PDB file of C-alpha atoms in Angstrom:
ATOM      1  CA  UNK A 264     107.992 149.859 122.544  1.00 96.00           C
ATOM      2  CA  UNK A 265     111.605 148.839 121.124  1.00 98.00           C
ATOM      3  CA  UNK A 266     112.588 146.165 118.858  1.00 98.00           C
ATOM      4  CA  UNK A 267     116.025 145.244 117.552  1.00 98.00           C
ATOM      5  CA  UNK A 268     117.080 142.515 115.046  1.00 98.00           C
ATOM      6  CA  UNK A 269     120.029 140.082 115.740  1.00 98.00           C
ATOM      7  CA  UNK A 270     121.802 138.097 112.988  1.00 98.00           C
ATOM      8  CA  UNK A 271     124.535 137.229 110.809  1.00 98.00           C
ATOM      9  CA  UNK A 272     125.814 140.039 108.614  1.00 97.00           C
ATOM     10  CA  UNK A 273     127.449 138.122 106.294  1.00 98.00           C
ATOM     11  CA  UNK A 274     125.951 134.764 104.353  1.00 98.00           C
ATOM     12  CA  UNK A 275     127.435 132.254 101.272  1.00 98.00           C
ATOM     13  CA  UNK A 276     125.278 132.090  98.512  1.00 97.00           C
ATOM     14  CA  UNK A 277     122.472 129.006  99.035  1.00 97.00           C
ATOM     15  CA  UNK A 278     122.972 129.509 103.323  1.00 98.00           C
ATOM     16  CA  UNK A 279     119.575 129.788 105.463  1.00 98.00           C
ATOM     17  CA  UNK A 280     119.201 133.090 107.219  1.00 98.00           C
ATOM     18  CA  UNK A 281     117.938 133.037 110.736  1.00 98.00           C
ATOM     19  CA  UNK A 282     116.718 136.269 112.010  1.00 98.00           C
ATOM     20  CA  UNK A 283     115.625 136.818 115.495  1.00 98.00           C
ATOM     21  CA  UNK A 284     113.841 140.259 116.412  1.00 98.00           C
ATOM     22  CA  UNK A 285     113.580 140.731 120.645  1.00 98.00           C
ATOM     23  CA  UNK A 286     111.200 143.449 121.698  1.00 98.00           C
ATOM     24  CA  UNK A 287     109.984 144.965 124.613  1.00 97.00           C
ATOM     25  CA  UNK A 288     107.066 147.039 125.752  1.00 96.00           C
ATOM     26  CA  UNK A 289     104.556 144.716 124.608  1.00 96.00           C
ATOM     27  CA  UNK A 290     103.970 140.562 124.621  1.00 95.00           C
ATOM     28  CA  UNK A 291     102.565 138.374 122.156  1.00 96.00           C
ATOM     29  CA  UNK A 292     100.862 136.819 124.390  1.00 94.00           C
ATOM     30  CA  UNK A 293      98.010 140.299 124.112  1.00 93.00           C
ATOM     31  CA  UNK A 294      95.593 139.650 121.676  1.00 93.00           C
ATOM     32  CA  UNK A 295      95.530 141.722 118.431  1.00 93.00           C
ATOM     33  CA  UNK A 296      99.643 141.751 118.505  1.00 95.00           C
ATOM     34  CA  UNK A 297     101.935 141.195 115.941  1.00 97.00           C
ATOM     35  CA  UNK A 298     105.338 141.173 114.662  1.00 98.00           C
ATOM     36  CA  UNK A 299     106.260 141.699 110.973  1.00 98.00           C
ATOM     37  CA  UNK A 300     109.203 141.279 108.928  1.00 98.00           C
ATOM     38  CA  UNK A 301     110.183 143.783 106.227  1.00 98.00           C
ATOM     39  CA  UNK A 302     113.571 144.316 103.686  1.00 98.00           C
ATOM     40  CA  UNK A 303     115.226 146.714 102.006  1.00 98.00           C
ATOM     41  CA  UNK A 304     118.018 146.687  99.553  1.00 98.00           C
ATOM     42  CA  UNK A 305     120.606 149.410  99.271  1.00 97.00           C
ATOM     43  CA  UNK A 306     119.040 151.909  97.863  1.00 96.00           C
ATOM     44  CA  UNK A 307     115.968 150.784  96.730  1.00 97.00           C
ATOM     45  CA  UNK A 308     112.291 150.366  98.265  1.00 98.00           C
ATOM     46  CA  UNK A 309     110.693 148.373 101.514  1.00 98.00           C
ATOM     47  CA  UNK A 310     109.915 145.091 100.728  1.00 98.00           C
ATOM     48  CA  UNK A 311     107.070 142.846 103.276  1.00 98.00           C
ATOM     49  CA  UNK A 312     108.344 139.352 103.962  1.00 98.00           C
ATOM     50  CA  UNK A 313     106.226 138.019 106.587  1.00 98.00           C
ATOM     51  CA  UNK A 314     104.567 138.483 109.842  1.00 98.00           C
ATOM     52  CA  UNK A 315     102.889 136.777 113.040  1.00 98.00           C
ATOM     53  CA  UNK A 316     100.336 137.255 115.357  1.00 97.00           C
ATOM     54  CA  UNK A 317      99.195 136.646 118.828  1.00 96.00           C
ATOM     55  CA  UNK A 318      97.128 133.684 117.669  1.00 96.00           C
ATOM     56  CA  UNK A 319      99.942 132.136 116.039  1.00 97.00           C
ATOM     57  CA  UNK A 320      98.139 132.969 112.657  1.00 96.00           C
ATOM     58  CA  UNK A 321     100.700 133.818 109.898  1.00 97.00           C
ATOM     59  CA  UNK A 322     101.171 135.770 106.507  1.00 96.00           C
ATOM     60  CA  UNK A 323     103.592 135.497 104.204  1.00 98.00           C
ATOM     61  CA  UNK A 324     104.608 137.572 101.294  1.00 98.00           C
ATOM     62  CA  UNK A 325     103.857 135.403  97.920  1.00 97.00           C
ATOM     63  CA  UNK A 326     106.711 135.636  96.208  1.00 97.00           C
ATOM     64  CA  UNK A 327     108.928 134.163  99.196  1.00 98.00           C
ATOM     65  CA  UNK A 328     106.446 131.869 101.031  1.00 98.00           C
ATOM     66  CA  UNK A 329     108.334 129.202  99.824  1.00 98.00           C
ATOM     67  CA  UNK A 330     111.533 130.034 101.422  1.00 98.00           C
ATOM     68  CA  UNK A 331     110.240 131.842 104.637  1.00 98.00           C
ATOM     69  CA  UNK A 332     109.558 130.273 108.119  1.00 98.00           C
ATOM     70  CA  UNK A 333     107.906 132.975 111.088  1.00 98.00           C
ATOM     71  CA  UNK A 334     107.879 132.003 114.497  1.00 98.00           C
ATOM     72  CA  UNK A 335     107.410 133.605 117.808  1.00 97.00           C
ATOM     73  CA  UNK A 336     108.613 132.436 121.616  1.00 97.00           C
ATOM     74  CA  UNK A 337     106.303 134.952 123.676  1.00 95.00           C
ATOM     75  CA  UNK A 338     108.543 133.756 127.016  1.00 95.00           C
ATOM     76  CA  UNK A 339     111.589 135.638 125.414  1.00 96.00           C
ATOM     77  CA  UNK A 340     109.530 137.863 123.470  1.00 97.00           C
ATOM     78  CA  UNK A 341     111.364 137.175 119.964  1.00 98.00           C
ATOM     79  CA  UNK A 342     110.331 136.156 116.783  1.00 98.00           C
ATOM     80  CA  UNK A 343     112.200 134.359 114.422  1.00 98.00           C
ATOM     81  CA  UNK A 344     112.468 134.107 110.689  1.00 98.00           C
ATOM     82  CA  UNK A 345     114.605 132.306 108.549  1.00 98.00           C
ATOM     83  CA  UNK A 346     115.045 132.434 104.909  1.00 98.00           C
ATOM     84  CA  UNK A 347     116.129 129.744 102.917  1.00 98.00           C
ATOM     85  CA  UNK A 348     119.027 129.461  99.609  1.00 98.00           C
ATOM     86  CA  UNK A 349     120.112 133.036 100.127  1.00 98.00           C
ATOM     87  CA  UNK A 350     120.964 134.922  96.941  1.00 97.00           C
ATOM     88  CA  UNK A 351     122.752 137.795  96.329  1.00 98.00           C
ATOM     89  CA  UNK A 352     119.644 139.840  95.848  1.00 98.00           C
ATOM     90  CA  UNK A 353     118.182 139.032  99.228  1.00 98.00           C
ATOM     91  CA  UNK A 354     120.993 141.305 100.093  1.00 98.00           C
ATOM     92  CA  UNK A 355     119.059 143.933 102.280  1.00 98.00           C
ATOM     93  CA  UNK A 356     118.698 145.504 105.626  1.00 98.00           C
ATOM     94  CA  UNK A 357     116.523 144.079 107.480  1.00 98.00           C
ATOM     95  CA  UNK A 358     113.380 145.264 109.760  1.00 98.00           C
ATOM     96  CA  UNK A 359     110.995 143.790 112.429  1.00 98.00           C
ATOM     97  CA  UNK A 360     108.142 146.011 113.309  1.00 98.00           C
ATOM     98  CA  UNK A 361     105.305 146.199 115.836  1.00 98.00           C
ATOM     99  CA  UNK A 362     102.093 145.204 113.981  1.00 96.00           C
ATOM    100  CA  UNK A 363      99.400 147.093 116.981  1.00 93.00           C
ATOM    101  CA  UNK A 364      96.280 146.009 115.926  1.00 90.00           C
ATOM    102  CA  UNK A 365      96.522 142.712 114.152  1.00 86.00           C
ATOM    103  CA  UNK A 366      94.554 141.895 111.132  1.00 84.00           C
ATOM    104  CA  UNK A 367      94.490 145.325 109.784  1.00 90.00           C
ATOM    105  CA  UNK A 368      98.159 145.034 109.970  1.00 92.00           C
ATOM    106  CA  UNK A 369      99.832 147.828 109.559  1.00 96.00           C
ATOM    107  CA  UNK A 370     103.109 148.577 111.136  1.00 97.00           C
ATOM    108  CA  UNK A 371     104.130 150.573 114.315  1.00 94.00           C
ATOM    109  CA  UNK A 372     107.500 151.319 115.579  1.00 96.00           C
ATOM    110  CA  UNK A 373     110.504 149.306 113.968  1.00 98.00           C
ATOM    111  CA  UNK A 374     113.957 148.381 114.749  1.00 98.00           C
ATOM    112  CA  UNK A 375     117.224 149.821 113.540  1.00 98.00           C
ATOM    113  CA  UNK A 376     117.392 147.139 111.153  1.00 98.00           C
ATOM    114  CA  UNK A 377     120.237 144.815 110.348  1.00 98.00           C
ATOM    115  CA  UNK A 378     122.338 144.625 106.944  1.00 98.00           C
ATOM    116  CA  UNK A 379     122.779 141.364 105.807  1.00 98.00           C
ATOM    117  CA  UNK A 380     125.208 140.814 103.059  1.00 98.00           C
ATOM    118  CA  UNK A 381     125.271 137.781 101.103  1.00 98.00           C
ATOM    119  CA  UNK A 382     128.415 137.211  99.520  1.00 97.00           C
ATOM    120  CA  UNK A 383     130.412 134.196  97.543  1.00 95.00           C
TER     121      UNK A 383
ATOM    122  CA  UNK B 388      98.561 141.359  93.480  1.00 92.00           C
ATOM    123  CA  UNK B 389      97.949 144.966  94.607  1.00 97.00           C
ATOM    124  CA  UNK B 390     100.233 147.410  93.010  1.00 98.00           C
ATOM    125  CA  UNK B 391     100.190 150.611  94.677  1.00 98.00           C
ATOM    126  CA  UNK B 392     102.008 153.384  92.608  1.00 98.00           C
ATOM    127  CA  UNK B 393     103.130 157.085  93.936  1.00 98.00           C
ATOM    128  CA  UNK B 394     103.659 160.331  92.412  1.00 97.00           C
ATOM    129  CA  UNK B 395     105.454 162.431  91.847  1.00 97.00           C
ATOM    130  CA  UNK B 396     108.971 159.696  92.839  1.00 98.00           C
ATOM    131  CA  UNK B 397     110.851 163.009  93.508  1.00 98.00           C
ATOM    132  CA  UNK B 398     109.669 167.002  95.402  1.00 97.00           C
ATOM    133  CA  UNK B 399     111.638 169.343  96.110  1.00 97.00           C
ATOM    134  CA  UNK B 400     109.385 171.873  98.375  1.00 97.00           C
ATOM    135  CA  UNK B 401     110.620 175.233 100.088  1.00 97.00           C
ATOM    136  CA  UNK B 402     110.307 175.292 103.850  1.00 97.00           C
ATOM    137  CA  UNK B 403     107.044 176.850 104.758  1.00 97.00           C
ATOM    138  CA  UNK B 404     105.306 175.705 101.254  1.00 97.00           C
ATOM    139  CA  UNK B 405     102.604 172.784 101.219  1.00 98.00           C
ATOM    140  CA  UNK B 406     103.944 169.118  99.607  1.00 98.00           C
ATOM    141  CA  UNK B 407     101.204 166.382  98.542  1.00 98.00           C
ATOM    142  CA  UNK B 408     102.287 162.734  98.089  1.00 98.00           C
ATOM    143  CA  UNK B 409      99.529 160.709  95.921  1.00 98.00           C
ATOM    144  CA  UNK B 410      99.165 156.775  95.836  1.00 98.00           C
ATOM    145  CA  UNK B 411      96.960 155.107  93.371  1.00 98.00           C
ATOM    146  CA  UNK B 412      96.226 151.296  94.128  1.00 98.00           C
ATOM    147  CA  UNK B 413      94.900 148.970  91.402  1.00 98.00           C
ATOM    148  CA  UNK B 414      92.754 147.879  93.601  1.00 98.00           C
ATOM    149  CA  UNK B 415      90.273 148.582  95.894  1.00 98.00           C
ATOM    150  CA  UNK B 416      91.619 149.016  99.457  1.00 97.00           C
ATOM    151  CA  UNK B 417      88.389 149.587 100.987  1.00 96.00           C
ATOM    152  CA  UNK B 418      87.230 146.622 103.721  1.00 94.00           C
ATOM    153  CA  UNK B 419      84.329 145.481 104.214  1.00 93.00           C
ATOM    154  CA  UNK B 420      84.475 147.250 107.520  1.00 93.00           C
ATOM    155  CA  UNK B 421      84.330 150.635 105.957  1.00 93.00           C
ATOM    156  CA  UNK B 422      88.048 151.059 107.102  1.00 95.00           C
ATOM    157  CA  UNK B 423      90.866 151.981 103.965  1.00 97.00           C
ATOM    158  CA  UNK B 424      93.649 149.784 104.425  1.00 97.00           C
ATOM    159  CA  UNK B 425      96.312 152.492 103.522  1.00 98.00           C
ATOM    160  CA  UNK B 426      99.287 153.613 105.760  1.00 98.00           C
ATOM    161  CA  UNK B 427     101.756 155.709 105.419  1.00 98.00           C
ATOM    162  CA  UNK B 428     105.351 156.193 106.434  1.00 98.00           C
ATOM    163  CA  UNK B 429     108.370 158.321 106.342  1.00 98.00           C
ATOM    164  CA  UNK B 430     111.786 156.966 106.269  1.00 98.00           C
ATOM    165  CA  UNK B 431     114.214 159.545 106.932  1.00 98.00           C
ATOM    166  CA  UNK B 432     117.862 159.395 106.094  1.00 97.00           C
ATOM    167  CA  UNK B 433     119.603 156.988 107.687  1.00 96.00           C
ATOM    168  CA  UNK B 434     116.717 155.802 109.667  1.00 98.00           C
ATOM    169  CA  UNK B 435     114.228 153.005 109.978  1.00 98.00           C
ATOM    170  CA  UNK B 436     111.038 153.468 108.451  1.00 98.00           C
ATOM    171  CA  UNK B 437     108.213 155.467 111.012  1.00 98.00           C
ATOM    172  CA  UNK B 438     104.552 155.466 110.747  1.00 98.00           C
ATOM    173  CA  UNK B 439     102.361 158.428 110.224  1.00 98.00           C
ATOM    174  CA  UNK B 440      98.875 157.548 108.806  1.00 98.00           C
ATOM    175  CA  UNK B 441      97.313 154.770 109.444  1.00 98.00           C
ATOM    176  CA  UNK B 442      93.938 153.178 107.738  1.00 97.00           C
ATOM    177  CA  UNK B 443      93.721 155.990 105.922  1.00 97.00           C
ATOM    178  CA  UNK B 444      93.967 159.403 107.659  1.00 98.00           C
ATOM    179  CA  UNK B 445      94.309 158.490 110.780  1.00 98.00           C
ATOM    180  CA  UNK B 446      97.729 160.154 112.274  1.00 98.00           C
ATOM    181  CA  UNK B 447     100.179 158.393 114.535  1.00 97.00           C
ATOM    182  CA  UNK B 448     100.677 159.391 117.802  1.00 96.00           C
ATOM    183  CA  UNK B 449     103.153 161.926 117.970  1.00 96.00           C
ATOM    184  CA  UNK B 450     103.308 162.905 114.549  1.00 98.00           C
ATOM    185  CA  UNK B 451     102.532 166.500 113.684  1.00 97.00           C
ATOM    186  CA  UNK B 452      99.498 167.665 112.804  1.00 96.00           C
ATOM    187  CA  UNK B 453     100.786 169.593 109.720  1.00 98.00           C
ATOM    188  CA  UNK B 454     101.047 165.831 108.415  1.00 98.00           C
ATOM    189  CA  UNK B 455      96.710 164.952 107.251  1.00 98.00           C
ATOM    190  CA  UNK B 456      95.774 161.692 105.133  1.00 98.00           C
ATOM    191  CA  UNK B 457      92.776 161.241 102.681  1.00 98.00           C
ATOM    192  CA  UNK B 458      91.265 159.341 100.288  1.00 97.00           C
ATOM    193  CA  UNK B 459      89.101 155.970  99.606  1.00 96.00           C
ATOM    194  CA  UNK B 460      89.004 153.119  97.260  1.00 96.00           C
ATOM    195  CA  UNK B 461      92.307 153.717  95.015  1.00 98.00           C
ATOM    196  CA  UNK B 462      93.431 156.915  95.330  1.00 98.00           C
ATOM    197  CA  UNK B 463      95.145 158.716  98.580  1.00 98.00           C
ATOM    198  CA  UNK B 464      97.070 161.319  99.260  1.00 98.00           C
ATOM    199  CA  UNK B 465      99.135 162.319 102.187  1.00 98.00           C
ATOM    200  CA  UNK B 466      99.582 166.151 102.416  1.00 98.00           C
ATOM    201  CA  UNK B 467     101.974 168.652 104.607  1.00 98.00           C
ATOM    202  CA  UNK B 468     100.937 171.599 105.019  1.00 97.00           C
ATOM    203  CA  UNK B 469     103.678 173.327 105.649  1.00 97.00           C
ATOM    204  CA  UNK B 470     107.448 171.980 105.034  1.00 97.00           C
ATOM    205  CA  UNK B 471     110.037 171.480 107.690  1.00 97.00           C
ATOM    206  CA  UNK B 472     113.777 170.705 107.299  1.00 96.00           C
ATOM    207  CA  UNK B 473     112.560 167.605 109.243  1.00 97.00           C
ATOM    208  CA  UNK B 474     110.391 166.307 107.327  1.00 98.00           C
ATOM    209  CA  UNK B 475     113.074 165.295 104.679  1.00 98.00           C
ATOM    210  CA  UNK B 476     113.227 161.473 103.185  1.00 98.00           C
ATOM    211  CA  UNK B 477     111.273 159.008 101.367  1.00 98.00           C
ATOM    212  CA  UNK B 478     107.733 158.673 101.885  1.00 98.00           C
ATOM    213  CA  UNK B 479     105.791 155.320 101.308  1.00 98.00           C
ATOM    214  CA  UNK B 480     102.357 154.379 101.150  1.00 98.00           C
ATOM    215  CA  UNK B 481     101.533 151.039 101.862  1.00 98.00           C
ATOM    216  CA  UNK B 482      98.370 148.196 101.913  1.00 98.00           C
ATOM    217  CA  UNK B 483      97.412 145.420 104.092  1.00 97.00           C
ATOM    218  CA  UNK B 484      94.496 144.188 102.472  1.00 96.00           C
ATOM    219  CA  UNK B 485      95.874 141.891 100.912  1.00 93.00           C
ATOM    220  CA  UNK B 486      98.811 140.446 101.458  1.00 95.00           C
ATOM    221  CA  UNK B 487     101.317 143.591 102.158  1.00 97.00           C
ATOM    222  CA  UNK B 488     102.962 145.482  99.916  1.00 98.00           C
ATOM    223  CA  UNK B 489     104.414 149.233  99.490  1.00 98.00           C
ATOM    224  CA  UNK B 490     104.716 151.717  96.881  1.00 98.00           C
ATOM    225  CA  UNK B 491     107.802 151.980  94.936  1.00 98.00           C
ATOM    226  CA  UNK B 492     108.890 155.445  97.740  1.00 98.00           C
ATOM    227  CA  UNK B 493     108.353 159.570  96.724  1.00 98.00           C
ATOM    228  CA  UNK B 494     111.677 161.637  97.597  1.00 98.00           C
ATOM    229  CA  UNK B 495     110.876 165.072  99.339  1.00 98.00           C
ATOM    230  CA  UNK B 496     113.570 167.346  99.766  1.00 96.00           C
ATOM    231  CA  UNK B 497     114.506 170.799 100.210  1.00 96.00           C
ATOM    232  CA  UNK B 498     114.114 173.384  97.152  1.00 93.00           C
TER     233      UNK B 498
END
């Protein structure tokens, strides 16, 4: 199982994010499967954002489920999320993970992550 | 919300000498279905995040079995039983319960 995350590096203050993490060895479209969506900022700890399963069911983390949308296209095996009025502190790197057994949630492998800056 | 809080935030063990991680939750994190939604994971430097313990004590495939998980309700503890150079970076415990979240990371390094 691999996963990588694709995105701008590099946002304006108040800018939506759109995130897209492509995986392989495994398809949403097998039930108990998930995606999830996790932060960190530069130097500090992991932060949960949101994540996605098979069903279509979603969770998302309460301090951001305002600004978060999660979807997934099982045909290219991607999921998408998108943050909205980026702020300097949602300057992070980035992570998508493989969620194995859905509803207990916890995360397998993840990808190398992507830093996103957001900058005036 | 679930807090979950580790100790001690920084170990320095010698190679060959046991390490134990602890995470207290202020909450429960026992199901319903008898299963302890804890996990664990080690970031090393430079490196994504990897899992090894989940629900608990179970251990990841591939992870060594020098790595062991315990605990139930709101305490854990993830012990090594022997250091390696490898095993060098931040550890976190984390829930899924309810909602997600992870504790604030425990530093183990070389003495």
């Amino acid at each position: 199982i691999t996963l990588k995350e694709s995105g701008p590096t590099l946002l304006r203050p108040t800018q939506t994010l759109t995130l897209t993490c492509t995986f392989s060895g495994f398809s949403l479209n097998t039930t108990r499967m998930g995606v999830g969506w996790v932060r960190q900022p530069p130097g500090q700890a992991l932060e949960w954002l949101a994540l996605i399963h098979w069903d279509d069911s979603k969770r998302f983390s309460p301090s951001l489920e305002k600004r978060l949308t999660i979807t997934k296209d099982t045909s290219k095996n991607a999921v998408v999320i998108t943050m909205a009025n980026m702020d300097t502190a949602d300057t992070a790197t980035y992570y998508c993970a493989h969620i194995p057994l859905g509803l207990f949630d916890w995360f397998g492998p993840w990808g190398q992550g992507i830093l996103v800056t957001v900058s005036s | 919300d679930i807090v979950l809080t580790q100790s001690p935030l920084s170990l320095p063990v010698s190679p060959g000498e046991p390490a134990s991680i602890s995470c207290r939750s202020n909450q429960n994190l026992r199901h319903s279905n008898a299963q302890e939604y804890l996990h664990w994971y080690l970031q090393k430097p430079g490196q994504s995040p990897q899992l090894l313990i989940y629900l608990g004590s179970h251990r990841a495939s591939g992870v060594p079995d020098r790595f062991s998980g315990s605990g139930t309700g709101t305490h854990f503890t993830l012990k090594i039983n022997r250091m390696e150079a490898e095993d060098v970076g931040v550890y976190y415990c984390m829930q899924s319960l309810d909602s997600i979240t992870f504790g604030q990371g425990t530093r183990l390094d070389i003495k």
